[in-house]
Structures are given as C-alpha cells and as structure tokens.
Coordinates of C-alpha atoms in Angstrom, one line a residue:
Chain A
X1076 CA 7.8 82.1 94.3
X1077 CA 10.7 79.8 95.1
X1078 CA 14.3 80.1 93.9
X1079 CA 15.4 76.6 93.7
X1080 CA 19.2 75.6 95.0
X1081 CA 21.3 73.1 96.0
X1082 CA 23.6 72.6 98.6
X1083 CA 26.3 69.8 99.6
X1084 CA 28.8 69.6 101.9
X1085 CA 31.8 68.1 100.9
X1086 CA 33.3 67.4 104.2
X1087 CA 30.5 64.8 104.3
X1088 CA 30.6 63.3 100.2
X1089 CA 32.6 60.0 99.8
X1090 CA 32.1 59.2 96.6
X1091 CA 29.8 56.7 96.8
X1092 CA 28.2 57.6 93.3
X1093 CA 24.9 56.9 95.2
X1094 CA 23.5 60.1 93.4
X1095 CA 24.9 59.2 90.0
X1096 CA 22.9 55.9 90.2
X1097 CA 19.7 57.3 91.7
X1098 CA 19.5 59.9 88.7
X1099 CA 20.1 57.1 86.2
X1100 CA 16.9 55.5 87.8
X1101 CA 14.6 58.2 88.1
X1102 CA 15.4 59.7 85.3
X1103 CA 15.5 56.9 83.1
X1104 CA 19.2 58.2 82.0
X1105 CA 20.0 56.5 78.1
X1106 CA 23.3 54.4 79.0
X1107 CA 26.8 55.9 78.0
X1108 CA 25.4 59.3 79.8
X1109 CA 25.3 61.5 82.8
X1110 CA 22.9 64.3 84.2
X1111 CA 25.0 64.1 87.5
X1112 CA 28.6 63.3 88.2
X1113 CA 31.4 63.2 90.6
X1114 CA 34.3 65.2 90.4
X1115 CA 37.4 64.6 92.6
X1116 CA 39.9 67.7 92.8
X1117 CA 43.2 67.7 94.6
X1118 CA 44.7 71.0 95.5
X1119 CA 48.0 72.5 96.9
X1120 CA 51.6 71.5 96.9
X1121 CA 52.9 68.1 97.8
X1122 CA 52.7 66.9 101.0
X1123 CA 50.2 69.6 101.7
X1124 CA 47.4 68.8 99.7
X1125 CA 43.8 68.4 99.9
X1126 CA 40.6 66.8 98.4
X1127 CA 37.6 67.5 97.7
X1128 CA 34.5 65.4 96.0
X1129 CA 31.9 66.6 94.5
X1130 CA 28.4 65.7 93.1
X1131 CA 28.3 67.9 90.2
X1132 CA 25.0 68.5 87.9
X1133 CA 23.7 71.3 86.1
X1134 CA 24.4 74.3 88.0
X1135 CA 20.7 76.0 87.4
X1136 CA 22.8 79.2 86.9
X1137 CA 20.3 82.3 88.0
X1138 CA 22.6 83.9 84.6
X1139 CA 22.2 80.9 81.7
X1140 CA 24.1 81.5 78.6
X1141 CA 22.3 78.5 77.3
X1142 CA 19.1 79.7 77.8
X1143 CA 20.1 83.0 76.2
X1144 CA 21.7 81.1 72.8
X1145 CA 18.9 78.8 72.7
X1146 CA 16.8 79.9 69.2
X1147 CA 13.7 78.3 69.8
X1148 CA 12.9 79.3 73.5
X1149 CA 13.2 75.4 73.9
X1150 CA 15.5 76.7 77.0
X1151 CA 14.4 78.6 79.4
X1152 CA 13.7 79.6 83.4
X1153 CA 10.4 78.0 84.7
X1154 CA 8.6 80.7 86.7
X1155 CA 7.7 78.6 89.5
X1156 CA 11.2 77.3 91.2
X1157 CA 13.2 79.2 88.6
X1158 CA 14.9 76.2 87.2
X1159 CA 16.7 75.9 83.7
X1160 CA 14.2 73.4 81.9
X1161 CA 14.0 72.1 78.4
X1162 CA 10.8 71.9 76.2
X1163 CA 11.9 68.7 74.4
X1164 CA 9.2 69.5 71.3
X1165 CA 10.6 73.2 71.0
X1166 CA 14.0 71.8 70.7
X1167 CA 16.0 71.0 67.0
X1168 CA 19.2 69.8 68.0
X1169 CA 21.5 72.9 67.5
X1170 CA 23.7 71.9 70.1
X1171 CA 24.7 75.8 70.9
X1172 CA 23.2 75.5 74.4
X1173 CA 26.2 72.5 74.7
X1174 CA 29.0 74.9 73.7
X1175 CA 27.3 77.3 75.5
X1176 CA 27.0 75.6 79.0
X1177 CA 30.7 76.4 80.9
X1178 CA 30.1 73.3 83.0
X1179 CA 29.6 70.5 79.8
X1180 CA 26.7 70.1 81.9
X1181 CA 24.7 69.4 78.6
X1182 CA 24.7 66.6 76.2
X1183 CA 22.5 65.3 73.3
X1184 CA 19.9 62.7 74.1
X1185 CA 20.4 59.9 71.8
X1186 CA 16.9 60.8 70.3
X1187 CA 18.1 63.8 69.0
X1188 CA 17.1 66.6 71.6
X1189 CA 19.5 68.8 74.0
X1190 CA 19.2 67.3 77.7
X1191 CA 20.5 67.7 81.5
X1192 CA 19.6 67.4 85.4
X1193 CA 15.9 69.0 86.0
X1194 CA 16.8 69.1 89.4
X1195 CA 13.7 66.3 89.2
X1196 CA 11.6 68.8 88.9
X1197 CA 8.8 66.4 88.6
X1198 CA 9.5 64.7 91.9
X1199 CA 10.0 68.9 93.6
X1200 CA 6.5 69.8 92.5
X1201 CA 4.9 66.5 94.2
X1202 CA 7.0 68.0 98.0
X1203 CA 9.6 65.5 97.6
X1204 CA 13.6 65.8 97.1
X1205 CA 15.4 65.5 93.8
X1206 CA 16.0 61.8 93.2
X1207 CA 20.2 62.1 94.3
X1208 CA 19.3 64.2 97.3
X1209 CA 16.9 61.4 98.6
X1210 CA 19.3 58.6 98.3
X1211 CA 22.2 60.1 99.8
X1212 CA 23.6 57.7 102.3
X1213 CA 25.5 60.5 104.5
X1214 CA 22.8 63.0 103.8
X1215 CA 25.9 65.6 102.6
X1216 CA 22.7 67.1 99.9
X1217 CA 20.6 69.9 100.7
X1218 CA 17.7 70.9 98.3
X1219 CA 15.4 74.5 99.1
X1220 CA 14.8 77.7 98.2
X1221 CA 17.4 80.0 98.0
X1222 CA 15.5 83.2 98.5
X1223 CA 13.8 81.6 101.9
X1224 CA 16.1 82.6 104.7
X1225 CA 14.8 80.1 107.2
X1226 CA 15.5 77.3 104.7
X1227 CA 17.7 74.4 105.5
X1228 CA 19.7 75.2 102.7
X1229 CA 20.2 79.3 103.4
X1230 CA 21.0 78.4 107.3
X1231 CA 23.9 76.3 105.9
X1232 CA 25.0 78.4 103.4
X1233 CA 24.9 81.0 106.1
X1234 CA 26.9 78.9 108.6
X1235 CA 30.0 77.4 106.8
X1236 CA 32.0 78.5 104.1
X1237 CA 30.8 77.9 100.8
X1238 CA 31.7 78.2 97.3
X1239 CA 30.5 77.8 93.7
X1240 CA 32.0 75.9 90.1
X1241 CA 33.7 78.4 87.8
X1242 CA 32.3 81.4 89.3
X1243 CA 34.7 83.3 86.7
X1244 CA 32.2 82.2 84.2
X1245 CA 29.4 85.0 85.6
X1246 CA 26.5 82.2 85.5
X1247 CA 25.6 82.5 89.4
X1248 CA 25.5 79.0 89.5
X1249 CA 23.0 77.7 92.8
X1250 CA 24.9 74.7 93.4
X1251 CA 27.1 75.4 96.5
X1252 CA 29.4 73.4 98.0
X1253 CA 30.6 73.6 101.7
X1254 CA 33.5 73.6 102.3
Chain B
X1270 CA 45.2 77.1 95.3
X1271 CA 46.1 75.4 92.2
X1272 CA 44.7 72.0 91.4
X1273 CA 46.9 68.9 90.9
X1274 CA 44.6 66.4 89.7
X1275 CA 41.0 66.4 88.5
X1276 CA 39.5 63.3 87.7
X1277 CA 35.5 62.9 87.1
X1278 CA 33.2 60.0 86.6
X1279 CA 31.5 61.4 83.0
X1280 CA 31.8 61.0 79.9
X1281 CA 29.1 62.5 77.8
X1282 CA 29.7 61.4 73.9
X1283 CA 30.7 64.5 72.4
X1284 CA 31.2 66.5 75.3
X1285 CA 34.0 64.4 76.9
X1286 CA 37.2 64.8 77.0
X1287 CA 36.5 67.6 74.7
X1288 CA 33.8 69.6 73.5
X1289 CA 33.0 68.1 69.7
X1290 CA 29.6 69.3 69.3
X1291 CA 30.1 70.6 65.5
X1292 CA 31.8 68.4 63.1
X1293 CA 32.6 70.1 59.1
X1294 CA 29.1 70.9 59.0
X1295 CA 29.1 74.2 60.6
X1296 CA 32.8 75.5 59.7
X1297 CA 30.9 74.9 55.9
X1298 CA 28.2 76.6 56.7
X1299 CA 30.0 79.2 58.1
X1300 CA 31.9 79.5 55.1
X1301 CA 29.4 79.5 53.0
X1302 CA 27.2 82.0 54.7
X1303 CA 30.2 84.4 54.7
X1304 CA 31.1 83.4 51.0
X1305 CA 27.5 84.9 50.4
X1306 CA 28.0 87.7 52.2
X1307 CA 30.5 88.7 50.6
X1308 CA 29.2 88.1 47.8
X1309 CA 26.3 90.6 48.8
X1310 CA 28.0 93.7 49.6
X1311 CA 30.0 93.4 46.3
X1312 CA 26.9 92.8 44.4
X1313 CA 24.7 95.6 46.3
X1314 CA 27.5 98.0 45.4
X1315 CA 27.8 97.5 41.9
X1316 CA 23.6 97.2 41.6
X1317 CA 23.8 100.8 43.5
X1318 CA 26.5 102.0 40.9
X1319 CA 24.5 100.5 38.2
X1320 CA 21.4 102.2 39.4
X1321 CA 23.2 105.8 39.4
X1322 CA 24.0 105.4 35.3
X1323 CA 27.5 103.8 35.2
X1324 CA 28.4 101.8 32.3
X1325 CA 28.0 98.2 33.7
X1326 CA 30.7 97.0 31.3
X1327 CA 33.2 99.1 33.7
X1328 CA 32.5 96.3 37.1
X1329 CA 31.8 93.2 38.0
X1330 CA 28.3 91.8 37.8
X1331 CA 25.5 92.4 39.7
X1332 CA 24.4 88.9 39.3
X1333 CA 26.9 87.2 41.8
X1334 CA 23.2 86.5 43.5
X1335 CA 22.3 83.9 41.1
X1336 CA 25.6 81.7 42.4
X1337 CA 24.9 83.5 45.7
X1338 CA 21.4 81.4 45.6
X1339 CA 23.2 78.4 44.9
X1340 CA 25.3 78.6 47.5
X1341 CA 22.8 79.8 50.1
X1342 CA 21.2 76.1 49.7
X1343 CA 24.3 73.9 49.8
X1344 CA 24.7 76.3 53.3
X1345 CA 21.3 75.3 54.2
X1346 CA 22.0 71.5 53.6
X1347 CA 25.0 71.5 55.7
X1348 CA 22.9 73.3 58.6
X1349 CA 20.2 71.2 58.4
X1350 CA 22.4 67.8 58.7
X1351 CA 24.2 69.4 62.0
X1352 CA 20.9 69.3 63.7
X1353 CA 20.2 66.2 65.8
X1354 CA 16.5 66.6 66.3
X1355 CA 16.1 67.9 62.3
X1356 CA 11.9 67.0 62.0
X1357 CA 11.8 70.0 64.4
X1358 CA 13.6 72.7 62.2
X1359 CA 10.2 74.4 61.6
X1360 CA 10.6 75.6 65.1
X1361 CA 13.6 78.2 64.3
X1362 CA 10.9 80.5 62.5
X1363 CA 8.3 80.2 65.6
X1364 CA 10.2 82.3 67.7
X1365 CA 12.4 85.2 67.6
X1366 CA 14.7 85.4 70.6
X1367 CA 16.8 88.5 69.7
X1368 CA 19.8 87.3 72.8
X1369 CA 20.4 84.5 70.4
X1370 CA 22.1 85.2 67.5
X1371 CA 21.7 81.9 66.1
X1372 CA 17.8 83.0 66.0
X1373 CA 19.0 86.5 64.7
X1374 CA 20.9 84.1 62.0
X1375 CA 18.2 81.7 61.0
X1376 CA 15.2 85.8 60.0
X1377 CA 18.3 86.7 58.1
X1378 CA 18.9 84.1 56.2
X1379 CA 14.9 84.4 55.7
X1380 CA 15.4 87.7 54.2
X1381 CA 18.4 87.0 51.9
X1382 CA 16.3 84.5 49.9
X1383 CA 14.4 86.3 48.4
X1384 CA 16.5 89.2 47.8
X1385 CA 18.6 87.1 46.5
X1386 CA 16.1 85.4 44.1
X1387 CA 14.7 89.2 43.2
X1388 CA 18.7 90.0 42.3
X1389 CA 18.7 86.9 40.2
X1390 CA 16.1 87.7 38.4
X1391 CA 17.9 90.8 37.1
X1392 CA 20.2 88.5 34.8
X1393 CA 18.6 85.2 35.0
X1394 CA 17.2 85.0 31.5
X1395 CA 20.0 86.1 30.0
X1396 CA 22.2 83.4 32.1
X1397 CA 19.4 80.3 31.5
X1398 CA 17.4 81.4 28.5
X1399 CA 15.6 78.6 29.0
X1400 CA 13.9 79.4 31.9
X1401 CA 12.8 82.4 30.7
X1402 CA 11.3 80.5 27.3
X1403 CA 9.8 77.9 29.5
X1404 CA 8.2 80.3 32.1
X1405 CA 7.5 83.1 30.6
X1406 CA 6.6 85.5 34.1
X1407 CA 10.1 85.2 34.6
X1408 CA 11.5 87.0 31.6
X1409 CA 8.5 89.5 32.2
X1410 CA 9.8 89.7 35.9
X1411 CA 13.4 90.3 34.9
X1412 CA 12.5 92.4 32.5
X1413 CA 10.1 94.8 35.2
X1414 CA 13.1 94.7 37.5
X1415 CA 16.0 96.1 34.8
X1416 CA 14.0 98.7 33.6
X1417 CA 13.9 100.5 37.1
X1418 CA 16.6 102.2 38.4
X1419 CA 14.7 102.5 41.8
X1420 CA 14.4 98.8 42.2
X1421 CA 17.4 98.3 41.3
X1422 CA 18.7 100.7 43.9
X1423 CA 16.3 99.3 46.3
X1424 CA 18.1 95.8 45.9
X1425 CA 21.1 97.2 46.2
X1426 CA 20.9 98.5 49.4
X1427 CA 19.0 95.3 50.9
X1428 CA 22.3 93.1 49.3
X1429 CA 24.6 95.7 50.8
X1430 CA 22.4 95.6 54.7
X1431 CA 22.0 92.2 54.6
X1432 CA 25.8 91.2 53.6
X1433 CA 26.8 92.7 56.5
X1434 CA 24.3 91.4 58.8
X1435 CA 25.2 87.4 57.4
X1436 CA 28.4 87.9 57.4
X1437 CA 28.6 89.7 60.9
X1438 CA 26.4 87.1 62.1
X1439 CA 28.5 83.9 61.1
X1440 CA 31.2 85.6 63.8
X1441 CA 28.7 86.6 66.4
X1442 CA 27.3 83.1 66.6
X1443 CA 30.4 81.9 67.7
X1444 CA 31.4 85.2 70.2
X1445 CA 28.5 85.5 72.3
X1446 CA 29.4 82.1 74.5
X1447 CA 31.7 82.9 77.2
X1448 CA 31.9 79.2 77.3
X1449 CA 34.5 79.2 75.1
X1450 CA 37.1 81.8 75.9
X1451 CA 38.7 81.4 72.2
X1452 CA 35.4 82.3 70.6
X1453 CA 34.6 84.8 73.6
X1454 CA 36.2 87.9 71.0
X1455 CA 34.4 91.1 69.7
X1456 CA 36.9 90.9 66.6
X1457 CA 35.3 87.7 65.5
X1458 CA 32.0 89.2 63.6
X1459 CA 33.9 91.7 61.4
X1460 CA 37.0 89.3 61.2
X1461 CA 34.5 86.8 59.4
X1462 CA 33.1 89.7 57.8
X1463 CA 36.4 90.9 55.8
X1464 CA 36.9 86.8 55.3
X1465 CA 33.8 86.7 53.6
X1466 CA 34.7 89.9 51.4
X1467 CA 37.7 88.6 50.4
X1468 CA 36.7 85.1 50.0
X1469 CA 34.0 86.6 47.7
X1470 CA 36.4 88.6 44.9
X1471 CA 38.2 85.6 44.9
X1472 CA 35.3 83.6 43.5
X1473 CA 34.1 86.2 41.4
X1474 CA 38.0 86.6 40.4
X1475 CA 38.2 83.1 40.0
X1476 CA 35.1 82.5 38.1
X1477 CA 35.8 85.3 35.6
X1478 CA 39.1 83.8 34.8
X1479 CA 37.5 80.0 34.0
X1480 CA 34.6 80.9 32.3
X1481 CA 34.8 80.6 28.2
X1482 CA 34.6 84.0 26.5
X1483 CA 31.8 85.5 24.0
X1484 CA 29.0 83.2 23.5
X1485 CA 28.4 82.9 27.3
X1486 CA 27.2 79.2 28.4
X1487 CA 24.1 79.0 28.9
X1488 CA 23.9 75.5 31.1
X1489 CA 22.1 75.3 34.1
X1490 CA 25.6 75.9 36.2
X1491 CA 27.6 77.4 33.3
X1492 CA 24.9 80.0 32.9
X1493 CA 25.1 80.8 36.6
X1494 CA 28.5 81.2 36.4
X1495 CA 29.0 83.2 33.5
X1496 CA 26.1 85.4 35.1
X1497 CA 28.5 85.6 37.6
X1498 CA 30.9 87.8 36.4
X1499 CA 29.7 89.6 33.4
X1500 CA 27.7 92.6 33.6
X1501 CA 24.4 93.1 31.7
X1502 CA 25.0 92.2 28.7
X1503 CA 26.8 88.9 27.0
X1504 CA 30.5 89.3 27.0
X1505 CA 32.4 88.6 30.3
X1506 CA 34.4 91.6 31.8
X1507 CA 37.7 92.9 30.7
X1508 CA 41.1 92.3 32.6
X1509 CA 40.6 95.8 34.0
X1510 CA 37.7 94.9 35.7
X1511 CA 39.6 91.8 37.2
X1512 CA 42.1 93.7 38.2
X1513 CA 39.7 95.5 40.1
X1514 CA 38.8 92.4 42.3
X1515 CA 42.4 91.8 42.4
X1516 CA 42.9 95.2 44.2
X1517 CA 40.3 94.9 46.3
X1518 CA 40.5 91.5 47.5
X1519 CA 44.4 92.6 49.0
X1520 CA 42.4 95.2 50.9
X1521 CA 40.4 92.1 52.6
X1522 CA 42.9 90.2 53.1
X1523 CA 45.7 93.2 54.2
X1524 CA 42.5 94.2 57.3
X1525 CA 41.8 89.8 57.5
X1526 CA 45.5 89.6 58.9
X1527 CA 45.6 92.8 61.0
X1528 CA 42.0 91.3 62.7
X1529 CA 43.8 88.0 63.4
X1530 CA 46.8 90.0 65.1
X1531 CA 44.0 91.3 67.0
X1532 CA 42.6 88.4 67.8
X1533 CA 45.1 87.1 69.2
X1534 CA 46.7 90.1 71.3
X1535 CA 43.0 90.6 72.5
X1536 CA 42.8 87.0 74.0
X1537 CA 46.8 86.8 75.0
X1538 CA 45.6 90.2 77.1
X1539 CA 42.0 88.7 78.5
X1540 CA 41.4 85.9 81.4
X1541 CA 43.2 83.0 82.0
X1542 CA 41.1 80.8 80.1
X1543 CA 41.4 82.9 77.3
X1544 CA 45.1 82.9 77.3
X1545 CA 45.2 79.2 77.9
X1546 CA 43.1 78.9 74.5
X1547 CA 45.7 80.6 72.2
X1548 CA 48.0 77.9 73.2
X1549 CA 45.5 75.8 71.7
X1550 CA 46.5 77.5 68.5
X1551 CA 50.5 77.7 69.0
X1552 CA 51.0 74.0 68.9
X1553 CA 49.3 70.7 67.8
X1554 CA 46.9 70.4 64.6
X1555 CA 45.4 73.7 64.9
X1556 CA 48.9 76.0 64.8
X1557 CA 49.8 73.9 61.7
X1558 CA 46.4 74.9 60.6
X1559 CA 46.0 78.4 61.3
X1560 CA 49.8 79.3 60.5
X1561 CA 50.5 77.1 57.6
X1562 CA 46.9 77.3 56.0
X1563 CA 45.8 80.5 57.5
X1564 CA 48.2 83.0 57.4
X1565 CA 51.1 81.6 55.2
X1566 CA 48.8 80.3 52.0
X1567 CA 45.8 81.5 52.6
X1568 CA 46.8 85.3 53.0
X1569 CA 50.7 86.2 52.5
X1570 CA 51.1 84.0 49.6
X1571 CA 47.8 85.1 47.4
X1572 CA 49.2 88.4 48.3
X1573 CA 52.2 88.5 47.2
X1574 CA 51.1 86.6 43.5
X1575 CA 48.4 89.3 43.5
X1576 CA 51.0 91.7 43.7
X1577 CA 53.2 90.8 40.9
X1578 CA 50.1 89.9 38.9
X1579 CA 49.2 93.5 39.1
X1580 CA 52.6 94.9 38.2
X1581 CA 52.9 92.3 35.5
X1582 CA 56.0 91.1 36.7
X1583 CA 53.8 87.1 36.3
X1584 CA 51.1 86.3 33.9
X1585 CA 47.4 86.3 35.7
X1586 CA 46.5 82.8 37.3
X1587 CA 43.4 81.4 39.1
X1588 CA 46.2 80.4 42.1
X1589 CA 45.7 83.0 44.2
X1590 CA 41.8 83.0 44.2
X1591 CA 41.9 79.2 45.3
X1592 CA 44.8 79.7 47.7
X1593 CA 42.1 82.5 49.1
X1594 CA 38.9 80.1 49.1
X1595 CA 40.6 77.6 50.9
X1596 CA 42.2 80.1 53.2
X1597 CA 38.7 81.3 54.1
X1598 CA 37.3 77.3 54.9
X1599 CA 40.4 76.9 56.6
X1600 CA 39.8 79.7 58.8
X1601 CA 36.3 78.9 59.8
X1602 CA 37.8 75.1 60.5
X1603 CA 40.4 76.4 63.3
X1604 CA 37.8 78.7 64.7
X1605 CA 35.5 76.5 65.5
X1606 CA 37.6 73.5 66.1
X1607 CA 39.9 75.3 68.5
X1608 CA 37.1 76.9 70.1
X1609 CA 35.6 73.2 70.5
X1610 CA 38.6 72.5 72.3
X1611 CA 39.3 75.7 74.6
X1612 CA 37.1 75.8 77.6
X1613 CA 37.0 77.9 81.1
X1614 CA 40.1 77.5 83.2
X1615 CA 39.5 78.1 87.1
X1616 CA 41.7 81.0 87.7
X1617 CA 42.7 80.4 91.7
X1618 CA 41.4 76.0 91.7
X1619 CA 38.6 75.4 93.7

C-alpha cells in the first residue's frame, strides 16, 4: 500500500505560479481561493541573506489534527495512498478542521463544505501526476510513495538535504522541500 | 535562522491574514453551554440534597432546568447558524469519533435534553399551570417524578455528571488543536468549567432578586423564571438563601482568576508560539478586553460588591450578577478571538 508524498526542490522553483494555476484548472478552484500557494521566505542577517520559494499545499500530514477534530469522520486517511481526503456529503461546515490545520491549508468552499489540495487524487489513481506536478516548467516537483525506497522521490530525499513546514507542529507533514 | 520577510500568494477568505473562522456565534454558544452547566451542577446538588429530606425552602431551586432548557436551544440556534454546510447537521449524530471533542460535545448535549426536560418536569406545572391544565400527562408526569426520592436522586446525579462533562467540554473543544498555541492549554476545560459555575449563581442570584414576590408569575417566561429560583413550593427563596449564591459564586470567581493566572504562566512557560500568543492578549483589542472586561469588572469588581453586600456594609443589588454574566461572555469572546488570531511560530525559520 502506497504512502503518498511530495517532494520539491527549491533550488529549482522560480515562482512561476505555474502550479497555482494548474490546480485552479483541474480542480475547478471557486475564484478568490487557493488549494496550492507560493510562499517566499527570506532568512538571515543583512547582507547575508537568503531565499527560498516554495509551492506550499496541504501537507498530507501522516499525524492530522484535522482529521482527528473532525465530528463526522467527513475527514479522514484514505487507505490506499494514505492521503487526507474529504467526504463532501459527511461534512457540516464546522470549520474546526480550519482552526485545526497548522498550515491554514483549509478553507470553506463557497458551497458551504470544508475543502483543500487532494493531492489530485483523482488524476494519482488513473497513473498520472498531481495536476501542479505535471505542469511544472523546471520539473523542481516530485510525486511517489514515501514508503518505496527505490522511488524517485525517496532517492532525493535521500540525497540532498531536506526539510519540512512547521515541523514543531508534530503533524509529520510529507511535503519536503530540498534544500 | 530567523526569517526577515515572508510574503505568500493566498488569501483564503477567512483564513487570511488571520484565522476568522468563528464569528459571535460560538463565543455564545460557548457561553451558553457553560451557563447550563453551571446551571446543572447547582441544580443536581440541590435535587440530591432534596432527595436526602432537606427542607427545600433552605436552597435554591432545583428547577434552574426549566431556564436551563431554554437556554440550551438559543445555544443550539447559535450553533446551528455557525455551520456553513447546515442541511448536513443530521450527520453529527451518525458518528461518534471519541478524538473529537466537538463529536464528544454534540452525544452530550444529546443527553442533557432530556434530563433537562425530566428536571423540568419536577416544577413545571407549578411554574406554567397551564400546561399542566392543557395537557394533562404532564401534571401526572410531574407529579410521578416529585413523589420519588430515588428519581429524584437519580436526576440529580445525571445534572451533576453531565454539568461537568458540558462545561468541561466547551474548554476542551477549544484545547485539543495545537493549531492554536493560545487555546493549546489543559487549564482551559475546568477554567470554563468554574466560569460556567459562577456565571450560573449569578443568574440564579440575579433572577431571584428581579422576580415579583408571593403569587409567583405564571407567564410562559415569568413562570420559568420564578421556577428558577424558588424551591417546591410558591414563595421565592429568602435573602439567606441568596446569600448562599452570593458566597458561592466568590468561590467561582476567587478559583476563575487563579485558573487565568495559570493560563497565562502556563503558556508564558510553553513554546514559542505559545508565548508569542499571550502577547496577543497584552496589547490591542483583546488586553483591553480580557483586562478591562475580564478581570477588572467581570471578577474583582463583583467581588468586592459581593463582599460588602454580605457584610451589609451596601444594600443588595443585581450589579454584581450582571457584571458576572457579562464577564463570563466576555471571557469566551477573548478566548476564542485571540485564539483566532495566535497561530504556530517557526521556532529556528525555515
């Protein structure tokens, strides 16, 4: 059973916002929201700084205090590729999976129902990429399974340095970004 | 490395710039619920002293469930309008996900109505006669449920559980999401717990104190209200018995202000994020709120007029029971507004 992640290298991401729109597309995205995003970050002490982009999303955390608040089970872990999904019907609104989600990686569909990045799980389960990974222009996104150790994604992980959003939070996030 | 500038490309309504998810619906709710809690215990307590063959006329009513009911619903409301997909609230009882306490939350409040409606019943005809003319089951009902002790002890207990599972629960709804390091406390359950108390003998206190003498009213809300506070039978409660909630309610609010110390020396000693969230409440809207509302006239000052009301050094007033009430709302409004507004901090940048 697959352990879907994600891996990007940042050396590589310019920002293009490529992913952003491809996500809109295939996802039909209402407008005036975002499942995926760009953050930019500059570190350090002037003139010694650096920057870093990345293509942020839900973070599919293996630990996901949304899925745990969630009352209705309208959250939860797919078995097969062990990705945070949302059963639109099982969901009322509550909103405590958006307070819950470290990341604001959450938002309220305009129809009324809690909503985020499925890692296009529709597009995974038909052998192809997630719709931002696909489009990427200087191929900087990595899609696998985590728990393979010959996959793509494992090799780079295993290769570069790597690290994860708010790892203080205790969600084991699987989106990794090279550094 | 610490970060200089972070800039990103959303802005999710409601979850940009700042988290904004709950508006006044759920610090009401929260309120409420603990309002009813409170209300509970106190009942439960007195139905348990009732049930052992004290003189009724000696404490406050057993009937605070009738207002209790009342209450519960205009909680309910306020829920209900929070949710943004509402035709699907039947799903909350199709599932019982016990690490959710909002699921935990939604079986309690399950439970409470109808031992709240079986604890109404114990005074209900005598506080709207006119139910009990009109439908006569109810009268026979009441009447079933006064005569024995071991119901009444039985609902007594249930009001006493159950109190303290609502009004632990408003807190824990709020603690369990690391999320948000100014809700992330233990404290907050039985913080919310001693609110509710307190907020409670202040409504009972208050209500005693505006409703008219011997004959009770008998209107729909009047009735309710006089049911309230007066034991079984038709005169309300002597000043003895008021100063009874008096007393105790400066016990709730005397632990309400040591758990807020707490509070706040528990989160100023956590993470980063969590001390980055007390600033939250040491300047802007919220400090006004939680200082000014909070702590100076929702607590200090209702205890210091309580205290020279009891020594009869000033005449008894319904001041200090409203200061209280809208010490409690205030409270639930910094919690969960500041909460809204304190989020995870990374400690070392990227």
């Amino acid at each position: 059973m697959p352990r879907f992640g994600m891996v990007i290298d940042t050396k590589k991401c310019v920002g293009c916002m490529d992913c952003v729109v491809a996500c809109q597309t295939e996802n039909d995205v209402p407008q005036g929201f975002a499942k995926d995003w760009l953050v930019t970050e500059v570190t350090g002490t002037f003139p010694d700084l650096s920057m870093e982009i990345r293509s942020e999303r839900c973070h599919q955390c293996d630990n996901p205090p949304c899925v745990y608040v969630c009352p209705t089970g309208a959250s939860h872990i797919e078995d097969w590729g062990k990705t945070v999904q949302i059963t639109e019907d099982k969901c009322i609104g509550c909103k405590a999976c958006l307070a819950a989600c470290p990341y604001g990686a959450r938002f309220t569909h305009p129809d009324g129902y809690a909503d985020k990045c499925t890692f296009c799980i529709h597009r995974v389960k038909e052998d192809l990429d997630p719709a931002c990974v696909s489009v990427c222009p200087t191929h900087c996104m990595h899609f696998g399974d985590l728990d393979d150790a010959e996959s793509p994604v494992n090799k780079l992980l295993n290769s570069r340095e790597s690290h994860v959003v708010l790892p203080e939070a205790g969600t084991k996030p699987r989106v990794h970004y090279l550094k | 490395m610490s970060p200089v500038e972070i800039t990103t490309s959303r802005l999710n309504q409601h979850v940009d710039p700042v988290l904004t998810v709950w508006a006044w619906e759920i610090p009401v709710y929260l309120f409420v619920g603990g309002l009813i809690a409170g209300m509970m215990i106190i009942a439960g307590l007195n139905m348990l002293r009732l049930a052992k063959g004290e003189r009724s006329e000696d404490f406050n009513s057993v009937q605070s469930p009738i207002l209790g009911f009342l209450l519960l619903n205009i909680g309910m409301v306020a829920l209900f309008l929070d949710l943004s997909y509402k035709l699907h609230v039947y799903r909350l009882f199709m599932a019982f996900k016990p690490l959710s306490p909002m699921s935990w939350g939604s079986w309690i409040l399950i439970l409470v109505y109808p031992v709240l409606i079986s604890s109404s019943l114990i005074r209900l005809p005598q506080a709207w006669p006119w139910l009990g003319e009109r439908i006569p089951i109810v009268q026979r009902l009441s009447e079933a449920l006064t005569t024995r002790t071991r119901v009444i002890k039985i609902l007594g207990y249930a009001n006493v559980v159950l109190g303290i599972c609502l009004g632990i629960y408003t807190g824990i709804l709020l603690s369990t999401m690391v999320a948000r390091p100014l809700w992330n406390s233990a404290i907050l359950g039985p913080l919310f717990l001693v609110s509710g108390l307190s907020t409670a003998a202040a409504a009972i206190h208050l209500v005693s104190s505006i409703t008219p003498g011997s004959p009770s009213p008998s209107g729909f809300l009047g009735g309710a209200l006089a049911a309230l506070v007066q034991p079984l039978g038709a005169n309300p409660p002597g000043p003895g018995t008021q100063n009874s909630l008096v007393r105790a309610d400066q016990i709730f609010l005397s632990v309400e202000l040591v758990l807020i110390g707490l509070l706040l020396v528990g989160l100023l000693s956590g993470s980063a994020s969590q001390v980055a969230a007390v600033d939250i409440l040491m300047s802007g809207k919220y400090a006004v709120l939680l200082w000014a509302g909070v702590i100076a006239l929702g607590i200090l000052t209702p205890l210091l007029l309580q205290a020279l009301q009891l020594s009869d050094r000033i005449r008894h007033t319904i001041i200090p029971a409203i200061l209280v009430l809208a010490g409690g709302l205030a409270l639930r409004w910094v919690v969960v507004g500041a909460g809204h507004a304190s989020r995870m901090v990374a400690a070392g940048g990227m």
